């Protein structure tokens, strides 16, 4: 109800409630997806998870893609379908859920300009036929 009235948090982050956070499946992508599904524009969700938190902690060099800043980038894919999200409840599993038609998935993570995670899609991997014939890829096998 607060979001529908235009009352949104300044920052969005994942929360680690419950006795076993990993069992709950709480991730920042999950939380961001919930906000998108309740009608918050993706631009606002991204700003509230990147730029705003960096400004609040007086680290303006974070949360930006400005020239000279560290290249810290998460490439996100918007999946469409039917997705359920558990409610954030400190009361336990009876917090309810929402159902939405969008879900964010991280498909590539870059930290300080270096790829640190690549989805099994292989976003950063060239097509095999585009690998130069003198590359180590070809030298590891004897194709005779």
XYZ file of C-alpha atoms in Angstrom:
144
model
C 0.000 0.000 0.000
C 2.828 2.447 0.759
C 4.321 2.052 -2.731
C 0.962 2.685 -4.360
C 0.809 5.966 -2.453
C 4.291 6.943 -3.663
C 5.993 6.275 -0.340
C 9.122 4.311 -1.137
C 12.292 3.620 0.824
C 15.341 5.714 -0.074
C 17.395 2.532 -0.389
C 16.634 -1.069 -1.221
C 18.748 -3.926 0.094
C 18.393 -7.596 0.810
C 17.574 -8.533 4.362
C 18.797 -11.479 6.312
C 15.850 -12.370 8.473
C 15.057 -15.854 9.668
C 17.329 -18.378 11.275
C 18.811 -19.614 7.984
C 18.944 -16.778 5.432
C 20.019 -19.001 2.533
C 17.036 -21.282 3.152
C 14.742 -18.302 2.583
C 16.338 -17.577 -0.816
C 16.631 -13.888 -0.085
C 18.836 -12.066 -2.562
C 19.076 -8.521 -3.790
C 17.712 -9.621 -7.182
C 14.730 -11.122 -5.374
C 14.041 -7.931 -3.424
C 14.466 -5.771 -6.540
C 12.053 -8.029 -8.423
C 9.435 -7.632 -5.685
C 9.570 -3.858 -6.010
C 9.235 -4.067 -9.790
C 6.238 -6.382 -9.410
C 4.460 -3.935 -7.102
C 4.812 -1.235 -9.743
C 8.051 0.592 -8.965
C 9.794 1.491 -12.261
C 13.024 -0.418 -12.812
C 14.982 2.848 -13.042
C 13.853 3.748 -9.509
C 14.663 0.269 -8.212
C 18.173 0.423 -9.658
C 18.776 3.934 -8.292
C 17.614 2.835 -4.826
C 19.991 -0.165 -4.858
C 23.062 1.595 -6.267
C 23.333 5.392 -6.335
C 21.270 6.195 -3.238
C 23.063 3.808 -0.843
C 26.462 5.003 -2.112
C 25.506 8.630 -1.454
C 24.115 7.843 1.995
C 27.390 6.224 3.099
C 29.409 9.080 1.550
C 30.943 6.859 -1.152
C 29.921 8.719 -4.345
C 32.494 6.743 -6.350
C 30.284 3.678 -5.857
C 26.964 3.133 -7.583
C 28.017 4.971 -10.735
C 29.396 4.213 -14.172
C 31.188 7.565 -14.439
C 34.510 7.915 -16.209
C 37.300 7.005 -13.808
C 35.047 5.046 -11.439
C 35.639 1.352 -10.751
C 33.785 -0.718 -13.322
C 31.505 -2.580 -10.913
C 28.632 -3.804 -13.042
C 25.852 -6.340 -12.666
C 24.216 -7.229 -15.972
C 20.619 -8.139 -15.228
C 18.088 -9.961 -17.374
C 14.361 -9.427 -16.933
C 12.509 -12.734 -17.097
C 8.775 -12.695 -17.713
C 6.360 -15.310 -16.431
C 4.603 -16.037 -13.163
C 6.763 -15.695 -10.081
C 5.969 -15.828 -6.376
C 7.800 -13.842 -3.734
C 7.587 -14.510 -0.033
C 6.655 -11.567 2.108
C 9.175 -10.011 4.434
C 7.804 -11.056 7.770
C 9.549 -11.357 11.073
C 6.648 -13.544 12.205
C 7.885 -16.534 10.237
C 6.450 -18.352 7.234
C 2.973 -16.816 7.610
C 4.098 -13.502 6.088
C 2.211 -14.156 2.853
C 3.457 -13.745 -0.678
C 2.974 -11.651 -3.750
C 2.762 -12.915 -7.308
C 4.275 -10.964 -10.164
C 5.114 -11.341 -13.817
C 8.759 -10.180 -13.730
C 11.973 -11.436 -12.186
C 15.532 -10.141 -12.396
C 18.389 -12.581 -12.959
C 22.047 -11.641 -12.852
C 23.782 -12.940 -15.972
C 27.201 -11.281 -15.620
C 29.123 -9.597 -12.796
C 32.108 -7.326 -13.317
C 34.212 -6.085 -10.395
C 36.795 -3.388 -10.994
C 36.666 -4.077 -14.718
C 37.172 -7.845 -14.431
C 34.544 -10.501 -15.030
C 34.059 -12.321 -11.732
C 30.931 -14.288 -12.630
C 29.479 -15.346 -15.959
C 26.107 -17.057 -16.158
C 26.081 -20.479 -17.824
C 24.795 -18.583 -20.890
C 28.453 -17.719 -21.421
C 27.900 -14.008 -22.022
C 31.645 -13.291 -22.082
C 32.632 -16.371 -24.071
C 33.144 -16.077 -27.843
C 31.372 -18.368 -30.256
C 33.650 -21.339 -30.939
C 33.889 -20.530 -34.652
C 35.120 -16.999 -33.831
C 38.118 -18.202 -31.796
C 41.329 -17.533 -33.787
C 42.861 -20.730 -35.165
C 46.165 -20.047 -33.377
C 44.442 -19.706 -29.986
C 45.297 -22.123 -27.155
C 41.720 -23.410 -27.435
C 42.599 -25.192 -30.671
C 46.100 -26.240 -29.634
C 44.838 -28.349 -26.737
C 43.282 -30.906 -29.100
C 44.570 -32.934 -31.988
C 41.889 -32.852 -34.662
C 43.652 -35.133 -37.166
